[in-house]
Short mmCIF file of C-alpha atoms and ligand atoms in Angstrom, two decimals:
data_model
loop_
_atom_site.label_atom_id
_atom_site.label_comp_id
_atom_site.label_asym_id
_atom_site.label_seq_id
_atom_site.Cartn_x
_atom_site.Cartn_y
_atom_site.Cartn_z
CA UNK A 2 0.00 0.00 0.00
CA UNK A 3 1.54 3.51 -0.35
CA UNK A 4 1.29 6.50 1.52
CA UNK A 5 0.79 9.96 0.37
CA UNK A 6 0.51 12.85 2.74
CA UNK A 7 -2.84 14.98 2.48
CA UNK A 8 -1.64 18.53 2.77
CA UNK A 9 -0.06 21.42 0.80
CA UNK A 10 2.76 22.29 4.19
CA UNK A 11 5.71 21.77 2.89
CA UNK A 12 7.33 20.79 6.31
CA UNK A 13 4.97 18.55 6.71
CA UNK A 14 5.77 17.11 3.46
CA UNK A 15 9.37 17.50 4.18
CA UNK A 16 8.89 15.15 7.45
CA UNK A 17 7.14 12.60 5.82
CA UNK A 18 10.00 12.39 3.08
CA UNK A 19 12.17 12.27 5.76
CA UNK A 20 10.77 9.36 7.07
CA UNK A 21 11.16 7.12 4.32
CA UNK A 22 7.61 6.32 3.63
CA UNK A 23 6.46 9.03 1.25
CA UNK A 24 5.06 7.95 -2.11
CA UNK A 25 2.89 10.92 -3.08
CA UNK A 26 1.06 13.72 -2.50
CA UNK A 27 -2.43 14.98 -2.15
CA UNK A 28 -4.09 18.39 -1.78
CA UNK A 29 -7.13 19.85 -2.34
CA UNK A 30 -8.89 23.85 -2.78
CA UNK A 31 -9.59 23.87 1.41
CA UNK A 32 -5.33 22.89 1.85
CA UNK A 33 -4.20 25.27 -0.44
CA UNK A 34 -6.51 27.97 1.49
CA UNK A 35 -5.10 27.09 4.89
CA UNK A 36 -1.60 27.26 3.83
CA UNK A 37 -2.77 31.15 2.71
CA UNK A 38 -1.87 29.81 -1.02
CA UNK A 39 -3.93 32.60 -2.94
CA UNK A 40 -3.90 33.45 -7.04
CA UNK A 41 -3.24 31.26 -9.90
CA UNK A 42 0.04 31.88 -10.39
CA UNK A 43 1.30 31.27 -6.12
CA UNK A 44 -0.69 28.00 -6.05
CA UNK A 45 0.91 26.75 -9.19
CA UNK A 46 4.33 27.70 -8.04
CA UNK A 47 3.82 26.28 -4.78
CA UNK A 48 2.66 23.23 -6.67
CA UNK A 49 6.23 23.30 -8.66
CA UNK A 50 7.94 23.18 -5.19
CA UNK A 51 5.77 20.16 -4.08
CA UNK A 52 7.05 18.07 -7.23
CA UNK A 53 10.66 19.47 -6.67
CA UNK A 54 10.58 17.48 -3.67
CA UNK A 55 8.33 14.88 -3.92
CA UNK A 56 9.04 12.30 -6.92
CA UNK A 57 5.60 10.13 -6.88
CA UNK A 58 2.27 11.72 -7.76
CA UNK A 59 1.10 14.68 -6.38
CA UNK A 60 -2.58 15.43 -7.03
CA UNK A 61 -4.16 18.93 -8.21
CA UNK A 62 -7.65 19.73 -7.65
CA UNK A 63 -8.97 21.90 -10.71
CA UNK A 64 -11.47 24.67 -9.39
CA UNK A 65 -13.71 24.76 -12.41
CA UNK A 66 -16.72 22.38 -12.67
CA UNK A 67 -17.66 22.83 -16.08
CA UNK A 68 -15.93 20.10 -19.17
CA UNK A 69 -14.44 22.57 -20.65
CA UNK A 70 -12.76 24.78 -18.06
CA UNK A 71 -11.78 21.44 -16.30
CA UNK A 72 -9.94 20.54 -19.34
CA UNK A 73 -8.34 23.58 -19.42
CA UNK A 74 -6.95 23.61 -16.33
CA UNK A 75 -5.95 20.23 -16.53
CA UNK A 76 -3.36 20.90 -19.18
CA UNK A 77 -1.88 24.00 -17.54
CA UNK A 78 -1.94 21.64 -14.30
CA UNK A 79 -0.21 18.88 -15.98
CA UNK A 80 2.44 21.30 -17.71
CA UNK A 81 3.38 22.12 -14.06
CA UNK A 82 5.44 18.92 -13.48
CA UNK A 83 5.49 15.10 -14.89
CA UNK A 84 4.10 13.88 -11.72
CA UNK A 85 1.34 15.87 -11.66
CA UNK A 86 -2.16 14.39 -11.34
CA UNK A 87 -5.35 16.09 -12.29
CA UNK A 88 -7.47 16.17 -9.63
CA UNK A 89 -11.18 16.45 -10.51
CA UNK A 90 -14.89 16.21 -8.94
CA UNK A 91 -16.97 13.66 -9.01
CA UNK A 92 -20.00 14.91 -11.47
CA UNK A 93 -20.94 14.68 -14.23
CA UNK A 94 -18.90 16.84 -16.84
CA UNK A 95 -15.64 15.59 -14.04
CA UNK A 96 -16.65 11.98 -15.18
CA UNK A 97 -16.64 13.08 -18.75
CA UNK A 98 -13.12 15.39 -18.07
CA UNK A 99 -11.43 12.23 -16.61
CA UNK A 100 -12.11 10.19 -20.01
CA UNK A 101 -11.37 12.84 -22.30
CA UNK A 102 -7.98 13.10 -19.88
CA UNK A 103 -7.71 9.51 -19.74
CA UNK A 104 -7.72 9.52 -23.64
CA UNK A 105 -4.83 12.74 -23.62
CA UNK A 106 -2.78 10.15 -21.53
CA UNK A 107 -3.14 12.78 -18.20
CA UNK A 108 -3.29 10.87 -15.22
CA UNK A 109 -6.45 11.45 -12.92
CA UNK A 110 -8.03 11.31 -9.18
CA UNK A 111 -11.74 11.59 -8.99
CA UNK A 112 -12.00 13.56 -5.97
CA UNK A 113 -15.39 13.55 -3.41
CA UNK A 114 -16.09 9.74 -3.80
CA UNK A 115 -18.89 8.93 -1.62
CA UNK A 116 -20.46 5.56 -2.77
CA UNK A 117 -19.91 2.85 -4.77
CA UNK A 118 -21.40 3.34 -7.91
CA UNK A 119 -19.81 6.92 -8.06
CA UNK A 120 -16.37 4.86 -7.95
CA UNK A 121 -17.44 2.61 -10.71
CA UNK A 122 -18.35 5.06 -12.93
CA UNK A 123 -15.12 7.15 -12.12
CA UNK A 124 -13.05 3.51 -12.84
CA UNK A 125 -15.17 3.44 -16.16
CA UNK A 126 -13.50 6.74 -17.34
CA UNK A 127 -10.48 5.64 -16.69
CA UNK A 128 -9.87 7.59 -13.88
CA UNK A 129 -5.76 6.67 -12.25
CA UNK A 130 -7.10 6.94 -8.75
CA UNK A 131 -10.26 7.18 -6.75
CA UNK A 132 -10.59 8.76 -3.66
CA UNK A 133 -13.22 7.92 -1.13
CA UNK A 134 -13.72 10.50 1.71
CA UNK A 135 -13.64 7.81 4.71
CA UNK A 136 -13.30 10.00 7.67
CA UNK A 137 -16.46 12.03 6.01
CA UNK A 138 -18.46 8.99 5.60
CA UNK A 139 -18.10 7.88 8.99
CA UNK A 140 -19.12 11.43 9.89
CA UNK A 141 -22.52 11.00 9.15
CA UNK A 142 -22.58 7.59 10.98
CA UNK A 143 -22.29 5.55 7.98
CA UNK A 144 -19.52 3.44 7.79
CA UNK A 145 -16.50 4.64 5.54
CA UNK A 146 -14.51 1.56 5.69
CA UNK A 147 -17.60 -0.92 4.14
CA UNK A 148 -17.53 2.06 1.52
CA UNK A 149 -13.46 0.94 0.21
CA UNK A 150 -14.33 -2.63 0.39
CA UNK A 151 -17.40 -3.05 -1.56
CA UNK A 152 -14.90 -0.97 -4.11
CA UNK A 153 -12.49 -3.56 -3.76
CA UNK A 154 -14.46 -6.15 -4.73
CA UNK A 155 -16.05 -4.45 -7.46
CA UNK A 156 -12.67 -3.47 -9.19
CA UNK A 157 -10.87 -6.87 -8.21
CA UNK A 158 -14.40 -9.20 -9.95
CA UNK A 159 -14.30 -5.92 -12.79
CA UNK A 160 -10.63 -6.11 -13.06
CA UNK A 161 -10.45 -2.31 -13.53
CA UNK A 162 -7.10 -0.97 -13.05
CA UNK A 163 -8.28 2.54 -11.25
CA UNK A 164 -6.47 2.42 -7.85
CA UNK A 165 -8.76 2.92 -4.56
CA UNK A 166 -6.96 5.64 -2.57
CA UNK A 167 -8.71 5.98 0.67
CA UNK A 168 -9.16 9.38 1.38
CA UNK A 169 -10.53 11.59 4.37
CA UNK A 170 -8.20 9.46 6.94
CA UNK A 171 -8.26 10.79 10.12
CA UNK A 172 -6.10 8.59 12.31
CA UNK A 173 -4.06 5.34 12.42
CA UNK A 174 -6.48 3.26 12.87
CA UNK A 175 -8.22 3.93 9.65
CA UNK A 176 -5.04 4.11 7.85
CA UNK A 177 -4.58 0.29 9.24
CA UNK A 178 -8.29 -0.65 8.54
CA UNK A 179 -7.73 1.01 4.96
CA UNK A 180 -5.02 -1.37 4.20
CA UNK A 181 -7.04 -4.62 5.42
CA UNK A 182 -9.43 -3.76 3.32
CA UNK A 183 -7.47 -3.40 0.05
CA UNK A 184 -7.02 0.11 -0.72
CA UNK A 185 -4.02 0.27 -3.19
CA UNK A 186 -2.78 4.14 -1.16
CA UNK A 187 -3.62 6.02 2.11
CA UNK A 188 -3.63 9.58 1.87
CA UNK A 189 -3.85 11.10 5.72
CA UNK A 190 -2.27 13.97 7.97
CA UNK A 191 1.52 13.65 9.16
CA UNK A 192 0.17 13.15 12.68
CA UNK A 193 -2.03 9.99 11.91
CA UNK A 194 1.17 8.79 9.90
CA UNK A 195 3.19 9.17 13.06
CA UNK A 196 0.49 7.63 15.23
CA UNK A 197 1.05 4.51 13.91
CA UNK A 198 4.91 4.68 15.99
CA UNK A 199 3.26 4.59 18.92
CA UNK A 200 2.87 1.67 21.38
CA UNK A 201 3.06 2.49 25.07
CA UNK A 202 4.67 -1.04 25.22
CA UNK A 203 7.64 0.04 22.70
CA UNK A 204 8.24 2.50 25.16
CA UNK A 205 8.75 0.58 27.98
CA UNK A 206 9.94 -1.90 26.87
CA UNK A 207 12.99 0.34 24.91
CA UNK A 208 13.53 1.84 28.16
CA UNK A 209 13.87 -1.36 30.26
CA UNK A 210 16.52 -2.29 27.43
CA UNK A 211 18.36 0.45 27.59
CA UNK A 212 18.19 0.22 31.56
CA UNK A 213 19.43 -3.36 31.24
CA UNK A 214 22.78 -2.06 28.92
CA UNK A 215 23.39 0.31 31.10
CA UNK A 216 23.35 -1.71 34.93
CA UNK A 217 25.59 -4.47 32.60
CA UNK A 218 28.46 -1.95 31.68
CA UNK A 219 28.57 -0.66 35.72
CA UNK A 220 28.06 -4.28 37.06
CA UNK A 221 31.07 -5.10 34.09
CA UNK A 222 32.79 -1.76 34.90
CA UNK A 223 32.65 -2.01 38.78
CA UNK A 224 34.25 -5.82 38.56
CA UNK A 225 36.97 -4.74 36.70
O1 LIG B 12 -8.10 15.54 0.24
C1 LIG B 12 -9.38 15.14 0.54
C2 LIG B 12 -9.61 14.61 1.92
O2 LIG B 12 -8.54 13.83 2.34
C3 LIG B 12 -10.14 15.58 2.92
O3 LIG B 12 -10.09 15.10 4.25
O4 LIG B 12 -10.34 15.43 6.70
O5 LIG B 12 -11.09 17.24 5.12
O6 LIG B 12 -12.37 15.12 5.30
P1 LIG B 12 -11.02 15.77 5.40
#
């Protein structure tokens, strides 16, 4: 399964890398905004240092929601760097975009995924990746996680080659369910990343081995 970071920080981005684990990036309109990423031509250079430093895909989320415009913006998008992938909505001149892209050879993420027959029609197009908003799903006390593996099973019976990336993660346990499940890529927060270090038994138990090295080299030092 790979990981790709869901946010347009670059330190965040920068820790992830850091950490070995990084295969992509995602953003969307709402992380560009909180990063204070304003005008066309600051959110496309901030999306030129994003593929600087990050070699897998990094998605971007076109802002028009008509066929046309979306195309449009999906070339200037794509012109931006080789890894870039077109990130559009899922409606209907989005589903039509992502074939006409699929056709151009653009790669594409059909964004706001929220059932299963939205993710079949998205795989029909052609679309690269979808993204089902998990953490959104389970929101509105339905469950997010039956959501990616009814997709599964659809794609793996279909044999479509659209990859589920499980989207809207909110913590480590939903990165881990995501995986059981089959998603192909997790996109989630650096903090749920890092929440998956943690085991209050790792702890302890690195401290009692360190304790143990240490009482060995006095007990060793104090004999000799
Ligand atoms: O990038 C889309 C998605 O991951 C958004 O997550 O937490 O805003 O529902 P969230």
């Amino acid at each position: 399964m790979k990981f790709f970071i869901d946010t347009a920080k670059i330190e965040h981005i920068q820790e992830a890398k850091d950490l070995g684990i990084l295969d992509g990036v995602t953003t969307n309109p709402s992380l560009m905004a909180k990063e204070g990423i304003t005008g066309r031509q600051n959110i496309y250079r901030h999306y030129r240092k994003i593929c600087d430093l990050v070699s897998g895909d990094v998605s971007a989320e076109v802002i028009s929601t008509d066929y046309k415009g979306m195309l449009k913006e999906a070339r200037a998008l794509s012109e931006i760097a080789e890894n870039i992938v077109v990130k559009i909505p899922m409606i209907r001149d989005g589903v039509r975009a992502i074939s006409t892209l699929t056709g151009m050879g653009i790669k594409t993420n059909c964004t706001l995924v929220f059932s299963a027959g939205q993710a079949l029609l998205a795989a029909k197009a052609g679309a690269t990746y979808v993204s089902p908003f998990i953490g959104r799903i389970d929101d509105t006390s339905w469950d997010g996680m039956q959501l990616i593996s009814d997709i599964f099973d659809i794609f793996s019976l279909q044999a479509f080659e659209t990859e589920i990336l499980a989207a809207s993660i909110r913590n480590g346990l939903h990165i881990v369910e995501a995986a059981k499940v089959g998603a192909d890529v997790v996109t989630c927060p650096l903090d749920a990343i890092l929440s998956l270090l943690k085991h209050p038994l790792t702890d302890s138990g690195l401290q009692k081995f360190l304790e143990d090295h240490q009482k060995a080299q006095t007990d060793a030092l104090s004999r000799s």
